[in-house]
PDB file of C-alpha atoms in Angstrom:
ATOM      1  CA  MET W   1      -0.228   0.057  -0.143  1.00  0.00           C
ATOM      2  CA  GLU W   2       1.654   3.616  -1.173  1.00  0.00           C
ATOM      3  CA  PRO W   3       1.468   6.306   0.942  1.00  0.00           C
ATOM      4  CA  GLY W   4      -0.629   8.254  -1.847  1.00  0.00           C
ATOM      5  CA  ASN W   5      -3.624   5.751  -0.862  1.00  0.00           C
ATOM      6  CA  MET W   6      -4.268   7.158   2.279  1.00  0.00           C
ATOM      7  CA  PRO W   7      -6.930   9.528   3.161  1.00  0.00           C
ATOM      8  CA  GLU W   8      -5.762  13.154   2.867  1.00  0.00           C
ATOM      9  CA  PHE W   9      -6.746  14.205   6.790  1.00  0.00           C
ATOM     10  CA  ALA W  10      -5.393  11.296   8.838  1.00  0.00           C
ATOM     11  CA  VAL W  11      -7.412  10.321  12.306  1.00  0.00           C
ATOM     12  CA  PRO W  12      -5.300   9.557  15.227  1.00  0.00           C
ATOM     13  CA  PRO W  13      -4.175   5.912  15.878  1.00  0.00           C
ATOM     14  CA  ARG W  14      -6.066   6.136  18.885  1.00  0.00           C
ATOM     15  CA  ARG W  15      -9.134   7.693  17.866  1.00  0.00           C
ATOM     16  CA  GLU W  16      -9.245   5.223  14.563  1.00  0.00           C
ATOM     17  CA  TRP W  17      -9.271   2.337  16.826  1.00  0.00           C
ATOM     18  CA  ARG W  18     -12.177   3.777  18.785  1.00  0.00           C
ATOM     19  CA  LEU W  19     -14.099   4.315  15.779  1.00  0.00           C
ATOM     20  CA  ALA W  20     -13.473   0.945  14.701  1.00  0.00           C
ATOM     21  CA  ARG W  21     -14.645  -0.679  17.755  1.00  0.00           C
ATOM     22  CA  ARG W  22     -17.616   1.504  17.842  1.00  0.00           C
ATOM     23  CA  SER W  23     -18.625   0.379  13.938  1.00  0.00           C
ATOM     24  CA  ALA W  24     -17.939  -3.475  15.091  1.00  0.00           C
ATOM     25  CA  PHE W  25     -20.323  -2.961  18.014  1.00  0.00           C
ATOM     26  CA  ILE W  26     -22.896  -1.264  15.452  1.00  0.00           C
ATOM     27  CA  GLU W  27     -22.168  -4.377  12.947  1.00  0.00           C
ATOM     28  CA  GLU W  28     -22.345  -6.972  15.444  1.00  0.00           C
ATOM     29  CA  ALA W  29     -25.648  -5.649  16.887  1.00  0.00           C
ATOM     30  CA  LEU W  30     -27.739  -5.340  13.341  1.00  0.00           C
ATOM     31  CA  ALA W  31     -26.295  -8.984  12.661  1.00  0.00           C
ATOM     32  CA  ALA W  32     -27.751 -10.228  15.835  1.00  0.00           C
ATOM     33  CA  LEU W  33     -30.908  -8.676  14.664  1.00  0.00           C
ATOM     34  CA  ARG W  34     -30.828 -10.004  11.536  1.00  0.00           C
ATOM     35  CA  GLN W  35     -29.966 -13.351  12.758  1.00  0.00           C
ATOM     36  CA  ARG W  36     -26.923 -13.407  10.577  1.00  0.00           C
ATOM     37  CA  PRO W  37     -23.465 -14.621  11.396  1.00  0.00           C
ATOM     38  CA  ALA W  38     -21.183 -11.362  12.521  1.00  0.00           C
ATOM     39  CA  ALA W  39     -17.920 -13.044  12.422  1.00  0.00           C
ATOM     40  CA  LEU W  40     -15.531 -13.386   8.984  1.00  0.00           C
ATOM     41  CA  MET W  41     -15.889 -16.741   7.300  1.00  0.00           C
ATOM     42  CA  SER W  42     -13.862 -19.653   8.606  1.00  0.00           C
ATOM     43  CA  PHE W  43     -11.448 -20.893   6.084  1.00  0.00           C
ATOM     44  CA  ASP W  44     -11.350 -24.321   7.272  1.00  0.00           C
ATOM     45  CA  HIS W  45     -15.176 -24.719   7.490  1.00  0.00           C
ATOM     46  CA  VAL W  46     -15.137 -23.451   3.952  1.00  0.00           C
ATOM     47  CA  SER W  47     -12.345 -25.616   2.485  1.00  0.00           C
ATOM     48  CA  GLU W  48     -14.221 -28.371   4.806  1.00  0.00           C
ATOM     49  CA  ARG W  49     -17.445 -28.081   3.108  1.00  0.00           C
ATOM     50  CA  LEU W  50     -16.471 -27.674  -0.327  1.00  0.00           C
ATOM     51  CA  GLN W  51     -13.723 -30.152  -0.462  1.00  0.00           C
ATOM     52  CA  LEU W  52     -10.964 -27.687  -1.406  1.00  0.00           C
ATOM     53  CA  LYS W  53      -7.947 -29.710  -2.752  1.00  0.00           C
ATOM     54  CA  ASN W  54      -6.015 -28.302  -5.880  1.00  0.00           C
ATOM     55  CA  VAL W  55      -4.070 -25.125  -5.098  1.00  0.00           C
ATOM     56  CA  ARG W  56      -1.890 -22.975  -7.068  1.00  0.00           C
ATOM     57  CA  TYR W  57       0.412 -19.440  -6.407  1.00  0.00           C
ATOM     58  CA  LEU W  58      -1.024 -16.640  -8.261  1.00  0.00           C
ATOM     59  CA  ASP W  59       0.955 -13.594  -8.069  1.00  0.00           C
ATOM     60  CA  LEU W  60       1.527 -10.394  -6.121  1.00  0.00           C
ATOM     61  CA  GLN W  61      -1.162  -8.248  -6.900  1.00  0.00           C
ATOM     62  CA  GLU W  62      -3.432  -5.858  -5.529  1.00  0.00           C
ATOM     63  CA  VAL W  63      -7.248  -7.185  -3.838  1.00  0.00           C
ATOM     64  CA  PRO W  64     -10.172  -5.300  -3.466  1.00  0.00           C
ATOM     65  CA  THR W  65     -10.197  -5.295   0.224  1.00  0.00           C
ATOM     66  CA  ASP W  66     -14.363  -5.457   0.249  1.00  0.00           C
ATOM     67  CA  LEU W  67     -13.359  -9.375  -1.072  1.00  0.00           C
ATOM     68  CA  ILE W  68     -11.517 -10.540   1.775  1.00  0.00           C
ATOM     69  CA  VAL W  69     -14.514 -12.017   3.734  1.00  0.00           C
ATOM     70  CA  GLY W  70     -12.678 -15.001   6.024  1.00  0.00           C
ATOM     71  CA  SER W  71      -9.176 -16.127   8.114  1.00  0.00           C
ATOM     72  CA  VAL W  72      -7.398 -19.057   8.028  1.00  0.00           C
ATOM     73  CA  GLY W  73      -7.331 -18.737  11.862  1.00  0.00           C
ATOM     74  CA  ARG W  74      -8.280 -15.453  13.236  1.00  0.00           C
ATOM     75  CA  TYR W  75     -11.619 -15.689  11.993  1.00  0.00           C
ATOM     76  CA  THR W  76     -13.512 -14.776  15.387  1.00  0.00           C
ATOM     77  CA  ASP W  77     -11.468 -11.789  15.904  1.00  0.00           C
ATOM     78  CA  PHE W  78     -12.928  -9.506  13.603  1.00  0.00           C
ATOM     79  CA  THR W  79     -16.520  -9.202  11.934  1.00  0.00           C
ATOM     80  CA  ARG W  80     -17.518  -9.899   8.781  1.00  0.00           C
ATOM     81  CA  ALA W  81     -16.286  -5.765   7.827  1.00  0.00           C
ATOM     82  CA  PHE W  82     -12.664  -6.939   9.391  1.00  0.00           C
ATOM     83  CA  LEU W  83     -13.851  -4.581  12.167  1.00  0.00           C
ATOM     84  CA  PRO W  84     -11.597  -5.435  15.698  1.00  0.00           C
ATOM     85  CA  ARG W  85     -14.011  -7.466  17.979  1.00  0.00           C
ATOM     86  CA  GLY W  86     -11.581  -7.188  21.074  1.00  0.00           C
ATOM     87  CA  GLU W  87      -9.182  -5.190  23.405  1.00  0.00           C
ATOM     88  CA  HIS W  88      -6.786  -7.730  22.866  1.00  0.00           C
ATOM     89  CA  LEU W  89      -6.140  -6.546  19.107  1.00  0.00           C
ATOM     90  CA  ARG W  90      -5.303  -3.159  20.264  1.00  0.00           C
ATOM     91  CA  ARG W  91      -1.770  -3.152  20.604  1.00  0.00           C
ATOM     92  CA  ARG W  92      -0.875  -4.472  17.540  1.00  0.00           C
ATOM     93  CA  TRP W  93      -3.967  -3.070  15.484  1.00  0.00           C
ATOM     94  CA  GLU W  94      -2.584   0.829  16.772  1.00  0.00           C
ATOM     95  CA  ASN W  95       1.161  -0.207  15.804  1.00  0.00           C
ATOM     96  CA  ILE W  96       0.093  -0.594  11.947  1.00  0.00           C
ATOM     97  CA  GLU W  97      -2.250   2.283  11.891  1.00  0.00           C
ATOM     98  CA  GLN W  98       0.900   4.497  13.333  1.00  0.00           C
ATOM     99  CA  LEU W  99       3.228   2.416  10.836  1.00  0.00           C
ATOM    100  CA  LEU W 100       0.785   3.468   7.843  1.00  0.00           C
ATOM    101  CA  GLU W 101       0.433   6.935   9.398  1.00  0.00           C
ATOM    102  CA  ALA W 102       4.088   7.542   9.003  1.00  0.00           C
ATOM    103  CA  GLY W 103       4.236   6.714   5.178  1.00  0.00           C
ATOM    104  CA  ARG W 104       5.632   3.308   5.934  1.00  0.00           C
ATOM    105  CA  ARG W 105       5.020   0.805   3.199  1.00  0.00           C
ATOM    106  CA  LEU W 106       4.004  -2.425   4.494  1.00  0.00           C
ATOM    107  CA  PRO W 107       4.494  -6.190   3.892  1.00  0.00           C
ATOM    108  CA  PRO W 108       2.021  -7.658   1.612  1.00  0.00           C
ATOM    109  CA  VAL W 109      -0.364  -9.739   3.191  1.00  0.00           C
ATOM    110  CA  GLU W 110      -1.139 -13.397   2.439  1.00  0.00           C
ATOM    111  CA  LEU W 111      -4.531 -14.809   1.181  1.00  0.00           C
ATOM    112  CA  TYR W 112      -6.137 -17.851  -0.367  1.00  0.00           C
ATOM    113  CA  LYS W 113      -8.951 -17.214  -2.985  1.00  0.00           C
ATOM    114  CA  VAL W 114     -11.555 -19.204  -3.484  1.00  0.00           C
ATOM    115  CA  GLY W 115     -13.901 -18.298  -6.420  1.00  0.00           C
ATOM    116  CA  ASP W 116     -14.424 -14.753  -5.968  1.00  0.00           C
ATOM    117  CA  ALA W 117     -13.608 -14.695  -2.113  1.00  0.00           C
ATOM    118  CA  PHE W 118     -10.584 -14.231  -0.578  1.00  0.00           C
ATOM    119  CA  PHE W 119      -9.510 -15.419   3.216  1.00  0.00           C
ATOM    120  CA  VAL W 120      -6.526 -14.302   5.316  1.00  0.00           C
ATOM    121  CA  ARG W 121      -3.805 -16.488   5.404  1.00  0.00           C
ATOM    122  CA  ASP W 122      -1.304 -13.756   7.198  1.00  0.00           C
ATOM    123  CA  GLY W 123      -2.088 -10.218   7.780  1.00  0.00           C
ATOM    124  CA  ASN W 124      -5.647 -10.113   9.355  1.00  0.00           C
ATOM    125  CA  HIS W 125      -4.614  -6.841  11.351  1.00  0.00           C
ATOM    126  CA  ARG W 126      -3.376  -4.964   8.063  1.00  0.00           C
ATOM    127  CA  VAL W 127      -6.694  -5.983   6.563  1.00  0.00           C
ATOM    128  CA  SER W 128      -8.519  -4.444   9.264  1.00  0.00           C
ATOM    129  CA  VAL W 129      -6.703  -1.208   9.542  1.00  0.00           C
ATOM    130  CA  ALA W 130      -6.922  -0.875   5.380  1.00  0.00           C
ATOM    131  CA  ARG W 131     -10.708  -1.477   5.437  1.00  0.00           C
ATOM    132  CA  GLN W 132     -11.198   0.905   8.459  1.00  0.00           C
ATOM    133  CA  ARG W 133      -9.233   3.790   6.412  1.00  0.00           C
ATOM    134  CA  ASN W 134     -11.520   2.888   3.536  1.00  0.00           C
ATOM    135  CA  LEU W 135      -8.678   1.859   1.397  1.00  0.00           C
ATOM    136  CA  VAL W 136     -10.089   0.129  -1.965  1.00  0.00           C
ATOM    137  CA  THR W 137      -7.055  -2.257  -2.425  1.00  0.00           C
ATOM    138  CA  ILE W 138      -4.363  -4.131  -0.526  1.00  0.00           C
ATOM    139  CA  GLU W 139      -1.085  -5.767  -1.661  1.00  0.00           C
ATOM    140  CA  ALA W 140      -1.249  -9.503  -1.431  1.00  0.00           C
ATOM    141  CA  LEU W 141       0.252 -12.688  -2.247  1.00  0.00           C
ATOM    142  CA  VAL W 142      -2.200 -14.737  -3.791  1.00  0.00           C
ATOM    143  CA  TRP W 143      -3.046 -18.537  -4.173  1.00  0.00           C
ATOM    144  CA  GLU W 144      -5.833 -19.918  -5.423  1.00  0.00           C
ATOM    145  CA  TYR W 145      -8.054 -22.830  -4.920  1.00  0.00           C
ATOM    146  CA  ASP W 146     -10.302 -24.478  -7.163  1.00  0.00           C
ATOM    147  CA  ALA W 147     -13.517 -23.950  -6.118  1.00  0.00           C
ATOM    148  CA  PRO W 148     -16.508 -26.667  -7.134  1.00  0.00           C
ATOM    149  CA  VAL W 149     -19.417 -23.935  -6.794  1.00  0.00           C
ATOM    150  CA  PRO W 150     -19.339 -19.938  -7.507  1.00  0.00           C
ATOM    151  CA  LEU W 151     -18.161 -18.584  -4.206  1.00  0.00           C
ATOM    152  CA  GLN W 152     -18.931 -15.234  -3.730  1.00  0.00           C
ATOM    153  CA  ALA W 153     -17.554 -12.646  -1.056  1.00  0.00           C
ATOM    154  CA  ASP W 154     -21.399 -11.962   0.285  1.00  0.00           C
ATOM    155  CA  SER W 155     -22.522 -15.732  -0.029  1.00  0.00           C
ATOM    156  CA  ASP W 156     -23.392 -18.331   2.814  1.00  0.00           C
ATOM    157  CA  VAL W 157     -21.467 -21.463   2.055  1.00  0.00           C
ATOM    158  CA  ASP W 158     -24.173 -23.620   3.528  1.00  0.00           C
ATOM    159  CA  GLN W 159     -27.046 -22.074   1.594  1.00  0.00           C
ATOM    160  CA  LEU W 160     -24.842 -22.738  -1.551  1.00  0.00           C
ATOM    161  CA  LEU W 161     -23.883 -26.109  -1.017  1.00  0.00           C
ATOM    162  CA  SER W 162     -27.822 -26.820  -0.081  1.00  0.00           C
ATOM    163  CA  ASN W 163     -28.617 -25.633  -3.414  1.00  0.00           C
ATOM    164  CA  ALA W 164     -25.911 -27.421  -5.268  1.00  0.00           C
ATOM    165  CA  ALA W 165     -27.409 -30.705  -3.526  1.00  0.00           C
ATOM    166  CA  ARG W 166     -30.796 -30.052  -4.043  1.00  0.00           C
ATOM    167  CA  GLU W 167     -30.237 -29.443  -7.597  1.00  0.00           C
ATOM    168  CA  ALA W 168     -27.954 -32.705  -7.629  1.00  0.00           C
ATOM    169  CA  PHE W 169     -31.092 -34.496  -6.038  1.00  0.00           C
ATOM    170  CA  LEU W 170     -33.526 -33.359  -8.549  1.00  0.00           C
ATOM    171  CA  GLU W 171     -31.786 -34.104 -11.459  1.00  0.00           C
ATOM    172  CA  ARG W 172     -31.423 -37.628 -10.317  1.00  0.00           C
ATOM    173  CA  THR W 173     -35.011 -38.098  -8.905  1.00  0.00           C
ATOM    174  CA  ARG W 174     -36.618 -35.781 -11.477  1.00  0.00           C
ATOM    175  CA  ILE W 175     -39.310 -35.497  -7.960  1.00  0.00           C
ATOM    176  CA  ASP W 176     -40.252 -32.228  -9.392  1.00  0.00           C
ATOM    177  CA  SER W 177     -41.629 -32.990 -12.050  1.00  0.00           C
ATOM    178  CA  LEU W 178     -42.727 -36.821 -10.981  1.00  0.00           C
ATOM    179  CA  CYS W 179     -44.617 -35.027  -7.900  1.00  0.00           C
ATOM    180  CA  PRO W 180     -45.009 -31.168  -8.682  1.00  0.00           C
ATOM    181  CA  HIS W 181     -47.284 -30.574  -5.378  1.00  0.00           C
ATOM    182  CA  VAL W 182     -44.505 -31.874  -3.515  1.00  0.00           C
ATOM    183  CA  HIS W 183     -41.598 -28.891  -2.658  1.00  0.00           C
ATOM    184  CA  LEU W 184     -38.412 -30.510  -0.905  1.00  0.00           C
ATOM    185  CA  GLU W 185     -35.993 -28.088   0.199  1.00  0.00           C
ATOM    186  CA  LEU W 186     -33.434 -28.959   3.633  1.00  0.00           C
ATOM    187  CA  THR W 187     -30.940 -26.317   5.125  1.00  0.00           C
ATOM    188  CA  GLN W 188     -28.456 -29.286   5.542  1.00  0.00           C
ATOM    189  CA  PRO W 189     -26.915 -30.794   2.173  1.00  0.00           C
ATOM    190  CA  GLU W 190     -26.315 -33.632   4.103  1.00  0.00           C
ATOM    191  CA  GLY W 191     -29.956 -34.682   3.975  1.00  0.00           C
ATOM    192  CA  TYR W 192     -30.534 -35.088   0.512  1.00  0.00           C
ATOM    193  CA  ASP W 193     -28.210 -38.109   0.504  1.00  0.00           C
ATOM    194  CA  VAL W 194     -30.360 -39.351   3.550  1.00  0.00           C
ATOM    195  CA  LEU W 195     -33.757 -38.993   1.270  1.00  0.00           C
ATOM    196  CA  LEU W 196     -31.847 -41.144  -1.875  1.00  0.00           C
ATOM    197  CA  ARG W 197     -31.139 -43.622   0.348  1.00  0.00           C
ATOM    198  CA  GLU W 198     -34.519 -43.836   1.837  1.00  0.00           C
ATOM    199  CA  ILE W 199     -35.958 -44.046  -1.847  1.00  0.00           C
ATOM    200  CA  ALA W 200     -33.244 -46.603  -2.631  1.00  0.00           C
ATOM    201  CA  GLN W 201     -34.611 -48.327   0.277  1.00  0.00           C
ATOM    202  CA  VAL W 202     -38.611 -48.312  -1.385  1.00  0.00           C
ATOM    203  CA  ARG W 203     -37.536 -49.373  -4.799  1.00  0.00           C
ATOM    204  CA  GLU W 204     -35.665 -52.429  -3.436  1.00  0.00           C
ATOM    205  CA  ALA W 205     -38.314 -53.363  -0.809  1.00  0.00           C
ATOM    206  CA  LEU W 206     -41.227 -53.050  -3.909  1.00  0.00           C
ATOM    207  CA  SER W 207     -38.822 -54.555  -6.341  1.00  0.00           C
ATOM    208  CA  ARG W 208     -38.630 -57.676  -4.262  1.00  0.00           C
ATOM    209  CA  MET W 209     -42.863 -57.476  -3.663  1.00  0.00           C
ATOM    210  CA  GLU W 210     -43.330 -57.510  -7.486  1.00  0.00           C
ATOM    211  CA  GLY W 211     -40.375 -60.001  -8.237  1.00  0.00           C
ATOM    212  CA  ARG W 212     -39.051 -57.349 -10.993  1.00  0.00           C
ATOM    213  CA  GLU W 213     -36.982 -54.306 -10.727  1.00  0.00           C
ATOM    214  CA  LEU W 214     -39.168 -51.664  -9.910  1.00  0.00           C
ATOM    215  CA  ASP W 215     -38.446 -48.454 -12.315  1.00  0.00           C
ATOM    216  CA  PRO W 216     -36.570 -45.499 -10.513  1.00  0.00           C
ATOM    217  CA  GLU W 217     -40.017 -43.014 -11.201  1.00  0.00           C
ATOM    218  CA  GLU W 218     -42.445 -45.357  -9.748  1.00  0.00           C
ATOM    219  CA  ALA W 219     -40.213 -45.741  -6.542  1.00  0.00           C
ATOM    220  CA  VAL W 220     -39.824 -42.072  -6.042  1.00  0.00           C
ATOM    221  CA  THR W 221     -43.571 -41.203  -6.465  1.00  0.00           C
ATOM    222  CA  PHE W 222     -44.398 -43.971  -4.238  1.00  0.00           C
ATOM    223  CA  TRP W 223     -42.114 -42.404  -1.800  1.00  0.00           C
ATOM    224  CA  CYS W 224     -43.722 -39.364  -2.335  1.00  0.00           C
ATOM    225  CA  GLU W 225     -47.051 -40.082  -1.883  1.00  0.00           C
ATOM    226  CA  ILE W 226     -47.052 -42.919   0.766  1.00  0.00           C
ATOM    227  CA  ARG W 227     -43.852 -41.957   3.038  1.00  0.00           C
ATOM    228  CA  TYR W 228     -43.202 -38.261   2.853  1.00  0.00           C
ATOM    229  CA  LEU W 229     -46.685 -36.599   2.253  1.00  0.00           C
ATOM    230  CA  PRO W 230     -48.861 -37.774   5.213  1.00  0.00           C
ATOM    231  CA  ILE W 231     -45.486 -36.895   8.065  1.00  0.00           C
ATOM    232  CA  VAL W 232     -45.513 -33.824   6.183  1.00  0.00           C
ATOM    233  CA  GLU W 233     -49.402 -33.589   7.004  1.00  0.00           C
ATOM    234  CA  ILE W 234     -48.612 -34.218  10.233  1.00  0.00           C
ATOM    235  CA  ILE W 235     -46.258 -31.110  10.722  1.00  0.00           C
ATOM    236  CA  ARG W 236     -48.518 -28.798   9.060  1.00  0.00           C
ATOM    237  CA  GLN W 237     -51.535 -30.500  11.089  1.00  0.00           C
ATOM    238  CA  ARG W 238     -49.850 -29.356  14.531  1.00  0.00           C
ATOM    239  CA  ALA W 239     -48.126 -25.939  12.819  1.00  0.00           C
ATOM    240  CA  ILE W 240     -44.702 -27.294  14.310  1.00  0.00           C
ATOM    241  CA  LEU W 241     -42.971 -25.444  11.496  1.00  0.00           C
ATOM    242  CA  GLN W 242     -43.762 -21.953  13.233  1.00  0.00           C
ATOM    243  CA  ASP W 243     -41.276 -23.400  16.585  1.00  0.00           C
ATOM    244  CA  PHE W 244     -38.234 -23.963  13.935  1.00  0.00           C
ATOM    245  CA  PRO W 245     -37.562 -20.700  12.178  1.00  0.00           C
ATOM    246  CA  GLY W 246     -35.687 -20.772   9.476  1.00  0.00           C
ATOM    247  CA  ARG W 247     -36.100 -24.322   9.108  1.00  0.00           C
ATOM    248  CA  THR W 248     -37.762 -26.023   6.268  1.00  0.00           C
ATOM    249  CA  GLU W 249     -40.890 -29.013   6.317  1.00  0.00           C
ATOM    250  CA  THR W 250     -38.066 -31.430   4.626  1.00  0.00           C
ATOM    251  CA  ASP W 251     -36.028 -30.357   7.845  1.00  0.00           C
ATOM    252  CA  LEU W 252     -38.522 -31.314  10.084  1.00  0.00           C
ATOM    253  CA  TYR W 253     -39.419 -34.603   8.348  1.00  0.00           C
ATOM    254  CA  LEU W 254     -36.099 -35.799   8.741  1.00  0.00           C
ATOM    255  CA  TRP W 255     -35.679 -34.979  12.565  1.00  0.00           C
ATOM    256  CA  LEU W 256     -39.280 -35.729  13.159  1.00  0.00           C
ATOM    257  CA  CYS W 257     -38.537 -39.427  11.804  1.00  0.00           C
ATOM    258  CA  SER W 258     -35.426 -39.631  13.798  1.00  0.00           C
ATOM    259  CA  ASN W 259     -37.522 -38.118  16.850  1.00  0.00           C
ATOM    260  CA  ARG W 260     -39.373 -41.487  16.675  1.00  0.00           C
ATOM    261  CA  SER W 261     -36.840 -43.611  16.471  1.00  0.00           C
ATOM    262  CA  GLU W 262     -35.430 -42.645  19.404  1.00  0.00           C
ATOM    263  CA  LEU W 263     -38.446 -42.638  21.257  1.00  0.00           C
ATOM    264  CA  GLU W 264     -39.380 -45.811  20.145  1.00  0.00           C
ATOM    265  CA  GLU W 265     -35.752 -47.184  21.528  1.00  0.00           C
ATOM    266  CA  SER W 266     -36.054 -45.584  24.899  1.00  0.00           C
ATOM    267  CA  ASP W 267     -39.249 -46.624  25.702  1.00  0.00           C
ATOM    268  CA  GLN W 268     -39.240 -50.116  23.721  1.00  0.00           C
ATOM    269  CA  GLN W 269     -42.647 -49.643  22.304  1.00  0.00           C
ATOM    270  CA  HIS W 270     -44.327 -48.715  19.277  1.00  0.00           C
ATOM    271  CA  VAL W 271     -44.500 -44.384  19.181  1.00  0.00           C
ATOM    272  CA  MET W 272     -47.448 -42.995  17.068  1.00  0.00           C
ATOM    273  CA  MET W 273     -45.919 -40.404  14.514  1.00  0.00           C
ATOM    274  CA  GLU W 274     -48.081 -37.605  16.030  1.00  0.00           C
ATOM    275  CA  GLU W 275     -46.614 -38.383  19.558  1.00  0.00           C
ATOM    276  CA  ALA W 276     -43.565 -38.243  18.265  1.00  0.00           C
ATOM    277  CA  ALA W 277     -44.070 -34.746  16.472  1.00  0.00           C
ATOM    278  CA  ASP W 278     -45.183 -33.167  19.812  1.00  0.00           C
ATOM    279  CA  ASP W 279     -42.164 -34.695  21.753  1.00  0.00           C
ATOM    280  CA  LEU W 280     -39.990 -32.811  18.940  1.00  0.00           C
ATOM    281  CA  THR W 281     -41.778 -29.485  19.722  1.00  0.00           C
ATOM    282  CA  ARG W 282     -41.510 -29.765  23.160  1.00  0.00           C
ATOM    283  CA  ARG W 283     -37.783 -31.217  23.955  1.00  0.00           C
ATOM    284  CA  PHE W 284     -36.125 -28.812  20.642  1.00  0.00           C
ATOM    285  CA  GLY W 285     -38.508 -26.130  19.839  1.00  0.00           C
ATOM    286  CA  THR W 286     -36.234 -23.268  18.597  1.00  0.00           C
ATOM    287  CA  ASN W 287     -32.770 -24.847  19.276  1.00  0.00           C
ATOM    288  CA  LEU W 288     -33.077 -25.710  16.061  1.00  0.00           C
ATOM    289  CA  PRO W 289     -31.128 -29.143  15.976  1.00  0.00           C
ATOM    290  CA  GLY W 290     -28.782 -29.408  12.668  1.00  0.00           C
ATOM    291  CA  VAL W 291     -26.726 -31.765  10.852  1.00  0.00           C
ATOM    292  CA  ARG W 292     -26.896 -33.981  13.970  1.00  0.00           C
ATOM    293  CA  GLN W 293     -30.234 -35.121  13.444  1.00  0.00           C
ATOM    294  CA  ALA W 294     -30.054 -35.600   9.772  1.00  0.00           C
ATOM    295  CA  ARG W 295     -27.041 -38.147  10.502  1.00  0.00           C
ATOM    296  CA  LYS W 296     -29.318 -39.852  13.209  1.00  0.00           C
ATOM    297  CA  ALA W 297     -32.091 -39.520  10.548  1.00  0.00           C
ATOM    298  CA  GLY W 298     -29.508 -41.214   8.236  1.00  0.00           C
ATOM    299  CA  LYS W 299     -28.883 -44.267  10.229  1.00  0.00           C
ATOM    300  CA  TRP W 300     -32.973 -44.315  11.195  1.00  0.00           C
ATOM    301  CA  VAL W 301     -33.475 -45.174   7.215  1.00  0.00           C
ATOM    302  CA  VAL W 302     -31.469 -48.266   7.373  1.00  0.00           C
ATOM    303  CA  GLY W 303     -32.602 -48.997  11.158  1.00  0.00           C
ATOM    304  CA  THR W 304     -36.788 -48.789  10.417  1.00  0.00           C
ATOM    305  CA  ILE W 305     -37.018 -49.695   6.938  1.00  0.00           C
ATOM    306  CA  ALA W 306     -38.244 -53.006   7.604  1.00  0.00           C
ATOM    307  CA  GLU W 307     -40.636 -51.819  10.379  1.00  0.00           C
ATOM    308  CA  TRP W 308     -43.158 -50.391   7.976  1.00  0.00           C
ATOM    309  CA  THR W 309     -42.064 -52.702   5.028  1.00  0.00           C
ATOM    310  CA  SER W 310     -45.489 -54.316   6.249  1.00  0.00           C
ATOM    311  CA  ASP W 311     -47.716 -50.619   5.519  1.00  0.00           C
ATOM    312  CA  LEU W 312     -45.555 -50.801   2.269  1.00  0.00           C
ATOM    313  CA  ARG W 313     -46.827 -53.572   1.086  1.00  0.00           C
ATOM    314  CA  ARG W 314     -50.168 -52.941   2.344  1.00  0.00           C
ATOM    315  CA  ALA W 315     -50.354 -49.427   0.434  1.00  0.00           C
ATOM    316  CA  TRP W 316     -48.553 -51.151  -2.900  1.00  0.00           C
ATOM    317  CA  ARG W 317     -51.271 -53.844  -3.018  1.00  0.00           C
ATOM    318  CA  ALA W 318     -53.943 -51.320  -2.774  1.00  0.00           C
ATOM    319  CA  GLY W 319     -52.607 -49.063  -5.278  1.00  0.00           C
ATOM    320  CA  ARG W 320     -52.175 -52.416  -8.094  1.00  0.00           C
ATOM    321  CA  LYS W 321     -56.249 -53.083  -7.147  1.00  0.00           C
ATOM    322  CA  ARG W 322     -57.023 -49.359  -8.063  1.00  0.00           C
ATOM    323  CA  ARG W 323     -55.479 -49.950 -11.373  1.00  0.00           C
TER     324      ARG W 323
END
């Protein structure tokens, strides 16, 4: 960063720090009201979720500061706008501010690039001061990872992955055209694999009953009508979605199935789905079970498919008689 990039009227370092901390407080308060994350994006989280592998060094370049949205290790120390979140950052932050005020050239920061977003490998304080001084760009050594999905600076990684997983699920099952009245959407991408396993188990069970390889589209349609929609109807009748803000009916479908399995295991007796729905609301409410419940639901699919095979057989035979 060249001295010429600095604002014409410099503010004393201590005052800059106070302004930065005040802005951080406001940003965090607004984030809480909007139920959005206030901290930086975690590179480790993004790397794990996107399964980043291939990386290559690009070059020394000027990077727009507003595209730097995360950090490798200090993501909890700064807000999403790279404002400092704690007094423990003050000494180093003010030292960098004083160096810039004196016209000193700082070493370039080190960044990872994923899609159009950048993550700090080294130089979090320098980026923070640059953002506070409204510098448009910062000098950086950049390494780029191949991104399997189009990550933007303002992307919600989980939402991005959920969207990609949903598109893959719809393409594989064609459920949107086979059952146009059914809207499937999950907030956790792992849940789509659970649904695929359920449909595969339905197809396998019905194929054994028919003595032939069941058409995949028949299995998808049957799963929608006999398995998914009746449980979703219970969710709607009890209006329990309102107790889980930010979640979907399909989320609750998985959690409800998982909760029923847990109750039956603990009580050692059959549990009605309506009872499981009431228990789910009472126990969890707005605590929002997440990936843990989706993973349990995955285990439930394997463990309880036999329990409703008899119901499946009766419904299948009834459907054949109507044809």
